[in-house]
């Protein structure tokens, strides 16, 4: 059995951590390096750093912040945003990232997943899927790119299976409907994807209380839970969440680990 993970997410725009609701209405949430250090020290299992405007603005991820953040933490670290080439992956891994998250570029150029997995190992390649539920009359979820601005028309379940077959080591699955709402993860989406693929799925979008995190694991069958607003706003701490999950008899790394 592999321990379930709690992963704070640092969405960065213009050098600052930001958080919005449903991918819009962004507000300042702090300095990325300071927050990364805080979460690392508090006992987070991993971190995710996303330069959320990089693909939309057609530029590379901010290497300086990546480098300083990676140098400041002692836990595995995933970096995403604007990565569109093998050279870009290599550059970020050299800057200190442990894993690379591909999103828009993976949709445009799926072979980037297989090439990255072949050259750096599947464990380094995370594919982020931003999914939005279709209308009530049409079941399923569509895949969006460019920071949630463009509907690709791809079916989220089909795309998840494809990226798995291409060699991705993990899926970062964000519910656009739940993002920032703190009303709970989309458990149907998370469970549908997690039960269909053979690689770990990180649930993202909607965590607002202890029970939501528990549900992501217990009902959504996620391997990890991404956390943002409730940590940035200090509504809950990593210690509180881990203590709660341990009381629920989930396999969680204790803080003293």
Coordinates of N, CA, C and O in Angstrom, one line a residue, residues 38-208:
X38 N 6.5 27.2 4.2 CA 5.6 27.0 5.3 C 4.9 25.6 5.2 O 4.9 24.8 6.2
X39 N 4.5 25.3 4.0 CA 3.8 24.0 3.8 C 4.8 22.8 4.0 O 4.4 21.8 4.5
X40 N 6.0 23.0 3.5 CA 7.0 22.0 3.6 C 7.3 21.7 5.1 O 7.4 20.6 5.6
X41 N 7.5 22.8 5.9 CA 7.7 22.7 7.3 C 6.6 22.1 8.1 O 6.7 21.5 9.1
X42 N 5.4 22.3 7.6 CA 4.2 21.9 8.3 C 3.9 20.4 8.1 O 3.0 19.8 8.7
X43 N 4.6 19.8 7.1 CA 4.4 18.4 6.9 C 3.6 18.0 5.7 O 3.2 16.8 5.6
X44 N 3.5 18.9 4.7 CA 2.9 18.5 3.4 C 3.8 17.4 2.8 O 5.0 17.3 3.0
X45 N 3.1 16.5 2.0 CA 3.8 15.4 1.4 C 4.6 15.8 0.1 O 5.6 15.3 -0.2
X46 N 3.9 16.7 -0.6 CA 4.5 17.2 -1.9 C 4.0 18.6 -2.1 O 3.1 19.1 -1.3
X47 N 4.5 19.3 -3.1 CA 4.0 20.6 -3.5 C 3.7 20.6 -5.0 O 4.4 19.9 -5.7
X48 N 2.8 21.4 -5.4 CA 2.6 21.7 -6.8 C 2.7 23.2 -7.1 O 2.1 23.9 -6.4
X49 N 3.5 23.5 -8.0 CA 3.7 24.9 -8.4 C 3.2 25.1 -9.8 O 3.7 24.5 -10.8
X50 N 2.2 25.9 -10.0 CA 1.6 26.1 -11.4 C 1.7 27.6 -11.8 O 1.0 28.4 -11.1
X51 N 2.4 27.9 -12.8 CA 2.4 29.2 -13.4 C 1.1 29.3 -14.3 O 1.2 28.9 -15.5
X52 N 0.0 29.7 -13.8 CA -1.3 29.5 -14.4 C -1.5 30.4 -15.6 O -2.4 30.0 -16.4
X53 N -0.7 31.4 -15.9 CA -1.0 32.2 -17.0 C 0.0 32.0 -18.2 O 0.0 32.5 -19.2
X54 N 1.0 31.1 -17.9 CA 2.1 30.9 -18.9 C 1.6 30.4 -20.2 O 2.0 30.9 -21.3
X55 N 0.7 29.4 -20.3 CA 0.2 28.9 -21.6 C -0.6 29.9 -22.3 O -0.4 30.2 -23.5
X56 N -1.5 30.6 -21.6 CA -2.3 31.6 -22.2 C -1.5 32.8 -22.7 O -1.8 33.3 -23.8
X57 N -0.4 33.1 -22.0 CA 0.4 34.3 -22.4 C 1.6 33.8 -23.3 O 2.5 34.6 -23.7
X58 N 1.6 32.5 -23.7 CA 2.6 31.9 -24.6 C 4.0 32.2 -24.1 O 4.9 32.7 -24.9
X59 N 4.4 31.9 -22.9 CA 5.7 32.2 -22.4 C 6.1 31.0 -21.4 O 5.3 30.2 -21.0
X60 N 7.4 30.9 -21.1 CA 7.9 29.9 -20.3 C 7.6 30.1 -18.8 O 7.3 31.3 -18.4
X61 N 7.6 29.1 -18.0 CA 7.4 29.2 -16.6 C 8.5 30.0 -16.0 O 9.6 30.1 -16.5
X62 N 8.2 30.8 -14.9 CA 9.2 31.6 -14.3 C 10.2 30.8 -13.5 O 10.0 30.3 -12.4
X63 N 11.4 30.7 -14.2 CA 12.5 29.8 -13.6 C 13.0 30.3 -12.3 O 13.4 29.5 -11.5
X64 N 13.1 31.6 -12.1 CA 13.7 32.1 -10.9 C 12.9 31.7 -9.7 O 13.5 31.2 -8.7
X65 N 11.6 31.8 -9.8 CA 10.7 31.4 -8.6 C 10.8 29.9 -8.4 O 10.9 29.4 -7.3
X66 N 10.8 29.2 -9.5 CA 10.9 27.7 -9.4 C 12.2 27.3 -8.7 O 12.3 26.5 -7.8
X67 N 13.3 28.0 -9.1 CA 14.6 27.7 -8.5 C 14.7 28.0 -7.1 O 15.1 27.2 -6.2
X68 N 14.2 29.2 -6.7 CA 14.2 29.6 -5.3 C 13.3 28.7 -4.4 O 13.6 28.4 -3.3
X69 N 12.1 28.4 -5.0 CA 11.2 27.5 -4.3 C 11.7 26.1 -4.1 O 11.7 25.6 -3.0
X70 N 12.3 25.6 -5.1 CA 12.9 24.2 -5.0 C 14.0 24.2 -4.0 O 14.2 23.2 -3.3
X71 N 14.8 25.2 -4.0 CA 15.9 25.3 -3.0 C 15.5 25.4 -1.6 O 16.3 25.1 -0.7
X72 N 14.2 25.8 -1.4 CA 13.8 26.1 0.0 C 13.0 25.0 0.6 O 12.6 25.1 1.8
X73 N 12.6 24.0 -0.1 CA 11.8 22.9 0.4 C 12.5 21.6 0.5 O 13.5 21.4 -0.2
X74 N 12.0 20.7 1.3 CA 12.6 19.4 1.5 C 11.7 18.2 1.0 O 12.0 17.1 1.3
X75 N 10.7 18.6 0.3 CA 9.7 17.5 -0.2 C 9.6 17.6 -1.7 O 10.0 18.6 -2.4
X76 N 9.1 16.5 -2.4 CA 9.0 16.5 -3.8 C 8.1 17.7 -4.3 O 7.2 18.1 -3.7
X77 N 8.4 18.1 -5.5 CA 7.9 19.4 -6.0 C 7.6 19.3 -7.5 O 8.4 18.9 -8.3
X78 N 6.4 19.5 -7.9 CA 5.9 19.5 -9.3 C 5.8 20.9 -9.8 O 5.2 21.8 -9.2
X79 N 6.2 21.1 -11.1 CA 6.1 22.4 -11.7 C 5.3 22.3 -13.0 O 5.6 21.4 -13.8
X80 N 4.4 23.2 -13.3 CA 3.7 23.2 -14.5 C 3.4 24.6 -15.0 O 3.5 25.6 -14.2
X81 N 3.1 24.8 -16.3 CA 2.7 26.0 -16.8 C 3.6 26.4 -18.0 O 4.8 26.7 -17.8
X82 N 3.1 26.4 -19.2 CA 3.9 26.9 -20.3 C 5.0 26.0 -20.8 O 5.9 26.4 -21.5
X83 N 4.9 24.7 -20.4 CA 6.0 23.7 -20.8 C 5.6 23.1 -22.1 O 4.6 22.4 -22.2
X84 N 6.4 23.3 -23.2 CA 5.9 22.9 -24.5 C 7.0 22.1 -25.2 O 6.8 21.8 -26.4
X85 N 8.1 21.7 -24.6 CA 9.2 21.0 -25.3 C 9.9 20.2 -24.3 O 9.9 20.4 -23.1
X86 N 10.7 19.2 -24.9 CA 11.6 18.4 -24.1 C 12.6 19.3 -23.4 O 13.0 19.0 -22.2
X87 N 13.1 20.3 -24.1 CA 14.1 21.2 -23.6 C 13.5 21.9 -22.4 O 14.2 22.2 -21.4
X88 N 12.3 22.3 -22.5 CA 11.6 23.0 -21.4 C 11.5 22.1 -20.1 O 11.7 22.6 -19.0
X89 N 11.2 20.8 -20.4 CA 11.1 19.9 -19.2 C 12.5 19.8 -18.6 O 12.6 19.8 -17.4
X90 N 13.5 19.6 -19.4 CA 14.9 19.4 -18.9 C 15.3 20.6 -18.1 O 15.9 20.5 -17.0
X91 N 15.0 21.8 -18.6 CA 15.4 23.1 -17.9 C 14.8 23.1 -16.5 O 15.4 23.5 -15.6
X92 N 13.5 22.8 -16.4 CA 12.8 22.9 -15.1 C 13.3 21.8 -14.1 O 13.4 22.0 -12.9
X93 N 13.6 20.6 -14.6 CA 14.2 19.6 -13.8 C 15.5 20.0 -13.3 O 15.9 19.8 -12.1
X94 N 16.3 20.6 -14.1 CA 17.6 21.1 -13.7 C 17.5 22.2 -12.7 O 18.3 22.4 -11.8
X95 N 16.4 23.0 -12.8 CA 16.2 24.1 -11.8 C 15.7 23.6 -10.5 O 15.7 24.4 -9.5
X96 N 15.4 22.3 -10.4 CA 15.1 21.7 -9.1 C 13.8 21.0 -8.9 O 13.5 20.5 -7.9
X97 N 13.0 21.0 -10.0 CA 11.7 20.4 -9.9 C 11.9 18.8 -9.9 O 12.8 18.3 -10.6
X98 N 11.0 18.1 -9.2 CA 11.1 16.7 -9.2 C 10.2 16.1 -10.3 O 10.5 15.0 -10.8
X99 N 9.1 16.8 -10.6 CA 8.2 16.3 -11.6 C 7.7 17.5 -12.5 O 7.8 18.7 -12.0
X100 N 7.2 17.3 -13.6 CA 6.7 18.3 -14.6 C 5.3 18.0 -14.9 O 4.9 16.9 -15.1
X101 N 4.5 19.1 -14.8 CA 3.0 18.9 -15.1 C 2.8 19.5 -16.5 O 3.0 20.7 -16.8
X102 N 2.2 18.7 -17.4 CA 1.8 19.1 -18.7 C 0.3 19.2 -18.8 O -0.4 18.3 -18.3
X103 N -0.2 20.3 -19.5 CA -1.6 20.4 -19.6 C -2.0 20.8 -21.1 O -2.2 19.9 -21.9
X104 N -2.0 22.0 -21.4 CA -2.3 22.5 -22.7 C -1.4 21.9 -23.8 O -1.9 21.4 -24.9
X105 N -0.1 21.8 -23.5 CA 0.8 21.3 -24.5 C 0.6 19.8 -24.7 O 0.9 19.3 -25.8
X106 N 0.2 19.1 -23.7 CA -0.1 17.7 -23.9 C -1.2 17.4 -24.9 O -1.2 16.5 -25.6
X107 N -2.2 18.3 -24.8 CA -3.4 18.2 -25.7 C -2.9 18.5 -27.1 O -3.3 17.8 -28.1
X108 N -2.2 19.6 -27.3 CA -1.7 20.0 -28.6 C -0.7 18.9 -29.2 O -0.7 18.7 -30.4
X109 N 0.1 18.4 -28.4 CA 1.2 17.5 -28.8 C 1.3 16.3 -27.9 O 2.2 16.2 -27.0
X110 N 0.4 15.3 -28.0 CA 0.4 14.2 -27.1 C 1.7 13.4 -27.0 O 2.1 12.9 -26.0
X111 N 2.5 13.5 -28.1 CA 3.8 12.7 -28.1 C 4.8 13.3 -27.1 O 5.8 12.7 -26.8
X112 N 4.5 14.6 -26.7 CA 5.4 15.2 -25.6 C 5.3 14.3 -24.4 O 6.3 14.2 -23.6
X113 N 4.2 13.7 -24.1 CA 4.0 12.9 -22.9 C 5.0 11.7 -23.0 O 5.7 11.3 -22.1
X114 N 4.8 11.0 -24.2 CA 5.6 9.7 -24.4 C 7.1 10.0 -24.5 O 8.0 9.3 -23.9
X115 N 7.5 11.1 -25.1 CA 8.9 11.5 -25.3 C 9.4 11.9 -23.9 O 10.6 11.5 -23.5
X116 N 8.7 12.6 -23.1 CA 9.1 13.0 -21.8 C 9.3 11.8 -20.9 O 10.3 11.7 -20.1
X117 N 8.3 10.9 -20.9 CA 8.4 9.7 -20.1 C 9.6 8.8 -20.5 O 10.2 8.2 -19.7
X118 N 9.8 8.7 -21.8 CA 10.9 7.9 -22.3 C 12.3 8.5 -21.9 O 13.2 7.8 -21.5
X119 N 12.4 9.8 -21.9 CA 13.7 10.5 -21.6 C 14.0 10.7 -20.1 O 15.1 10.5 -19.7
X120 N 12.9 11.0 -19.4 CA 13.1 11.3 -18.0 C 12.5 10.3 -17.0 O 12.7 10.4 -15.8
X121 N 11.6 9.4 -17.5 CA 10.9 8.5 -16.7 C 9.5 8.9 -16.4 O 9.2 10.1 -16.2
X122 N 8.6 7.9 -16.4 CA 7.2 8.3 -16.2 C 6.9 9.0 -14.9 O 6.0 9.8 -14.8
X123 N 7.8 8.7 -13.9 CA 7.6 9.3 -12.6 C 7.8 10.8 -12.6 O 7.3 11.5 -11.7
X124 N 8.4 11.3 -13.6 CA 8.6 12.8 -13.7 C 7.5 13.5 -14.5 O 7.4 14.7 -14.5
X125 N 6.6 12.7 -15.2 CA 5.6 13.3 -16.0 C 4.2 13.2 -15.4 O 3.6 12.1 -15.3
X126 N 3.7 14.4 -15.1 CA 2.3 14.5 -14.6 C 1.5 15.2 -15.7 O 2.0 16.2 -16.3
X127 N 0.3 14.6 -16.0 CA -0.6 15.3 -16.9 C -1.7 15.9 -16.1 O -2.4 15.2 -15.4
X128 N -1.9 17.2 -16.3 CA -3.0 17.9 -15.6 C -4.2 18.0 -16.5 O -4.0 18.3 -17.7
X129 N -5.3 17.6 -16.0 CA -6.6 17.7 -16.8 C -7.5 18.6 -16.1 O -7.9 18.3 -14.9
X130 N -7.9 19.7 -16.8 CA -8.9 20.6 -16.2 C -10.3 20.2 -16.9 O -10.4 20.3 -18.1
X131 N -11.2 19.7 -16.1 CA -12.4 19.1 -16.6 C -13.6 19.9 -16.1 O -13.7 20.3 -15.0
X132 N -14.6 20.1 -17.0 CA -15.8 20.8 -16.7 C -17.0 19.9 -17.1 O -17.1 19.4 -18.2
X133 N -17.9 19.8 -16.1 CA -19.1 18.9 -16.4 C -19.9 19.5 -17.5 O -20.1 20.7 -17.6
X134 N -20.4 18.6 -18.4 CA -21.3 19.1 -19.5 C -22.7 19.4 -18.9 O -23.0 19.2 -17.8
X135 N -23.6 19.8 -19.8 CA -25.0 20.1 -19.4 C -25.6 18.8 -18.8 O -25.2 17.7 -19.0
X136 N -26.7 19.0 -18.1 CA -27.4 17.9 -17.4 C -27.9 16.9 -18.4 O -28.0 15.7 -18.1
X137 N -28.2 17.3 -19.7 CA -28.7 16.4 -20.7 C -27.6 15.6 -21.3 O -27.9 14.6 -22.0
X138 N -26.3 16.0 -21.1 CA -25.2 15.3 -21.7 C -24.2 14.9 -20.6 O -23.6 15.7 -20.0
X139 N -24.1 13.6 -20.4 CA -23.2 13.1 -19.4 C -21.7 13.3 -19.7 O -21.3 13.3 -20.9
X140 N -20.9 13.4 -18.7 CA -19.5 13.4 -18.9 C -18.9 14.8 -18.6 O -19.6 15.8 -18.2
X141 N -17.6 14.9 -18.9 CA -16.8 16.2 -18.7 C -16.0 16.5 -19.9 O -15.4 15.6 -20.5
X142 N -15.9 17.8 -20.2 CA -15.0 18.2 -21.3 C -13.7 18.6 -20.7 O -13.6 19.1 -19.6
X143 N -12.6 18.5 -21.5 CA -11.3 18.9 -21.1 C -11.0 20.4 -21.7 O -11.3 20.7 -22.8
X144 N -10.6 21.2 -20.8 CA -10.3 22.6 -21.1 C -8.8 22.9 -21.0 O -8.1 22.2 -20.2
X145 N -8.3 23.8 -21.8 CA -6.9 24.2 -21.8 C -6.8 25.7 -21.7 O -7.8 26.4 -21.6
X146 N -5.5 26.2 -21.7 CA -5.2 27.6 -21.6 C -5.8 28.2 -20.4 O -6.5 29.2 -20.5
X147 N -5.6 27.6 -19.2 CA -6.1 28.1 -18.0 C -7.6 28.1 -17.9 O -8.2 29.0 -17.3
X148 N -8.2 27.1 -18.5 CA -9.7 27.0 -18.5 C -10.4 27.9 -19.4 O -11.6 28.0 -19.4
X149 N -9.7 28.5 -20.4 CA -10.3 29.4 -21.3 C -10.9 28.7 -22.6 O -11.7 29.3 -23.2
X150 N -10.4 27.6 -22.9 CA -10.7 26.9 -24.2 C -11.2 25.5 -24.0 O -10.5 24.7 -23.4
X151 N -12.4 25.2 -24.5 CA -12.9 23.9 -24.4 C -12.4 23.1 -25.6 O -12.6 23.5 -26.8
X152 N -11.7 22.0 -25.4 CA -11.1 21.2 -26.5 C -12.1 20.3 -27.1 O -11.8 19.8 -28.2
X153 N -13.2 20.0 -26.4 CA -14.1 19.0 -26.9 C -13.7 17.6 -26.6 O -14.5 16.7 -26.9
X154 N -12.5 17.4 -26.0 CA -12.1 16.1 -25.6 C -12.9 15.6 -24.4 O -13.2 16.4 -23.5
X155 N -13.2 14.3 -24.4 CA -13.9 13.7 -23.2 C -12.8 13.4 -22.2 O -11.8 12.8 -22.5
X156 N -13.1 13.9 -21.0 CA -12.1 13.8 -19.9 C -11.7 12.3 -19.6 O -10.5 12.0 -19.4
X157 N -12.6 11.4 -19.6 CA -12.3 10.0 -19.4 C -11.5 9.4 -20.5 O -10.5 8.7 -20.2
X158 N -11.8 9.7 -21.7 CA -11.0 9.2 -22.8 C -9.6 9.7 -22.8 O -8.6 9.0 -23.1
X159 N -9.5 11.0 -22.5 CA -8.2 11.7 -22.5 C -7.3 11.1 -21.4 O -6.1 10.9 -21.5
X160 N -7.9 10.9 -20.2 CA -7.2 10.3 -19.1 C -6.6 8.9 -19.5 O -5.5 8.6 -19.1
X161 N -7.4 8.1 -20.1 CA -6.9 6.8 -20.5 C -5.8 6.9 -21.6 O -4.9 6.1 -21.6
X162 N -5.9 7.9 -22.4 CA -4.9 8.1 -23.5 C -3.6 8.5 -22.9 O -2.5 8.0 -23.2
X163 N -3.6 9.5 -21.9 CA -2.4 10.0 -21.3 C -1.7 8.8 -20.5 O -0.5 8.8 -20.4
X164 N -2.5 8.0 -19.9 CA -2.0 6.8 -19.2 C -1.3 5.9 -20.2 O -0.2 5.5 -19.9
X165 N -1.9 5.6 -21.3 CA -1.3 4.8 -22.3 C 0.0 5.4 -22.9 O 0.9 4.6 -23.3
X166 N 0.1 6.7 -22.9 CA 1.2 7.4 -23.5 C 2.4 7.4 -22.5 O 3.5 7.8 -22.9
X167 N 2.2 7.0 -21.3 CA 3.3 6.9 -20.4 C 3.3 7.9 -19.2 O 4.3 8.0 -18.5
X168 N 2.3 8.7 -19.0 CA 2.2 9.6 -17.9 C 2.3 8.8 -16.6 O 1.8 7.7 -16.5
X169 N 2.9 9.4 -15.6 CA 3.0 8.7 -14.3 C 2.0 9.0 -13.3 O 1.8 8.4 -12.3
X170 N 1.2 10.1 -13.6 CA 0.2 10.6 -12.7 C -0.7 11.6 -13.4 O -0.3 12.2 -14.4
X171 N -1.9 11.7 -12.9 CA -2.9 12.7 -13.4 C -3.3 13.6 -12.3 O -3.7 13.2 -11.2
X172 N -3.2 14.9 -12.6 CA -3.7 16.0 -11.7 C -5.0 16.4 -12.3 O -5.1 17.1 -13.3
X173 N -6.1 16.0 -11.6 CA -7.4 16.1 -12.1 C -8.2 17.3 -11.4 O -8.5 17.1 -10.2
X174 N -8.4 18.4 -12.1 CA -9.1 19.5 -11.5 C -10.5 19.6 -12.0 O -10.7 19.7 -13.2
X175 N -11.5 19.7 -11.1 CA -12.8 20.0 -11.4 C -13.0 21.5 -11.5 O -12.9 22.2 -10.5
X176 N -13.2 22.0 -12.7 CA -13.4 23.5 -12.9 C -14.7 23.9 -12.2 O -14.7 25.1 -11.7
X177 N -15.6 23.1 -12.1 CA -16.9 23.4 -11.4 C -16.7 23.6 -9.9 O -17.3 24.4 -9.3
X178 N -15.7 22.9 -9.4 CA -15.5 22.9 -7.9 C -14.4 23.9 -7.5 O -14.3 24.3 -6.4
X179 N -13.5 24.3 -8.5 CA -12.4 25.1 -8.2 C -12.7 26.3 -7.3 O -13.5 27.2 -7.7
X180 N -12.0 26.4 -6.2 CA -12.1 27.6 -5.3 C -13.4 27.7 -4.6 O -13.6 28.6 -3.8
X181 N -14.4 26.8 -4.8 CA -15.7 27.0 -4.2 C -15.8 26.5 -2.8 O -16.6 27.0 -2.0
X182 N -14.8 25.7 -2.4 CA -14.8 25.0 -1.1 C -16.1 24.3 -0.8 O -16.5 24.1 0.4
X183 N -16.8 23.8 -1.8 CA -18.0 23.0 -1.6 C -17.8 21.5 -1.8 O -18.8 20.8 -1.8
X184 N -16.5 21.1 -1.9 CA -16.2 19.7 -2.1 C -15.8 19.3 -3.5 O -16.1 20.0 -4.4
X185 N -14.9 18.3 -3.5 CA -14.4 17.8 -4.8 C -15.6 17.2 -5.6 O -16.6 16.8 -5.1
X186 N -15.4 17.1 -6.9 CA -16.4 16.4 -7.8 C -16.0 15.0 -7.7 O -15.2 14.4 -8.4
X187 N -16.7 14.3 -6.8 CA -16.4 12.9 -6.5 C -16.7 12.0 -7.6 O -16.0 11.0 -7.8
X188 N -17.8 12.3 -8.4 CA -18.1 11.5 -9.6 C -17.0 11.5 -10.6 O -16.6 10.5 -11.1
X189 N -16.5 12.7 -10.8 CA -15.4 12.9 -11.8 C -14.1 12.2 -11.3 O -13.5 11.4 -12.0
X190 N -13.8 12.4 -10.0 CA -12.6 11.8 -9.5 C -12.6 10.3 -9.5 O -11.7 9.6 -10.0
X191 N -13.7 9.7 -9.1 CA -13.9 8.3 -9.0 C -13.9 7.7 -10.4 O -13.3 6.6 -10.7
X192 N -14.6 8.3 -11.3 CA -14.7 7.8 -12.7 C -13.3 7.7 -13.3 O -13.0 6.7 -13.9
X193 N -12.5 8.7 -13.2 CA -11.1 8.7 -13.7 C -10.2 7.7 -13.0 O -9.5 6.9 -13.5
X194 N -10.2 7.8 -11.6 CA -9.4 7.0 -10.8 C -9.6 5.5 -11.0 O -8.7 4.7 -11.0
X195 N -10.9 5.1 -11.2 CA -11.2 3.7 -11.4 C -10.9 3.2 -12.8 O -10.9 2.0 -13.0
X196 N -10.6 4.1 -13.7 CA -10.4 3.8 -15.1 C -9.0 3.6 -15.5 O -8.6 2.9 -16.4
X197 N -8.1 4.4 -14.8 CA -6.7 4.4 -15.1 C -5.8 3.6 -14.1 O -6.3 3.3 -13.0
X198 N -4.6 3.3 -14.5 CA -3.7 2.5 -13.6 C -2.7 3.3 -13.0 O -1.7 2.8 -12.3
X199 N -2.8 4.6 -13.1 CA -1.8 5.5 -12.5 C -2.5 6.4 -11.4 O -3.7 6.5 -11.4
X200 N -1.7 6.9 -10.5 CA -2.3 7.7 -9.4 C -3.1 8.9 -9.9 O -2.6 9.6 -10.9
X201 N -4.2 9.3 -9.3 CA -4.9 10.5 -9.6 C -5.0 11.4 -8.4 O -5.3 11.0 -7.3
X202 N -4.6 12.7 -8.7 CA -4.7 13.7 -7.6 C -6.0 14.5 -7.8 O -6.2 15.1 -8.9
X203 N -6.8 14.5 -6.8 CA -8.1 15.2 -6.8 C -7.8 16.7 -6.5 O -7.1 17.0 -5.6
X204 N -8.5 17.5 -7.3 CA -8.3 18.9 -7.2 C -9.5 19.7 -7.5 O -10.3 19.3 -8.4
X205 N -9.8 20.7 -6.7 CA -10.9 21.6 -7.0 C -12.1 21.4 -6.1 O -12.9 20.6 -6.3
X206 N -12.1 22.3 -5.0 CA -13.3 22.3 -4.1 C -13.1 22.0 -2.7 O -14.1 22.0 -1.9
X207 N -11.9 21.6 -2.2 CA -11.8 21.3 -0.8 C -12.1 22.5 0.1 O -11.5 23.5 -0.1
X208 N -13.0 22.2 1.1 CA -13.3 23.3 2.0 C -13.4 22.9 3.4 O -13.6 23.8 4.3

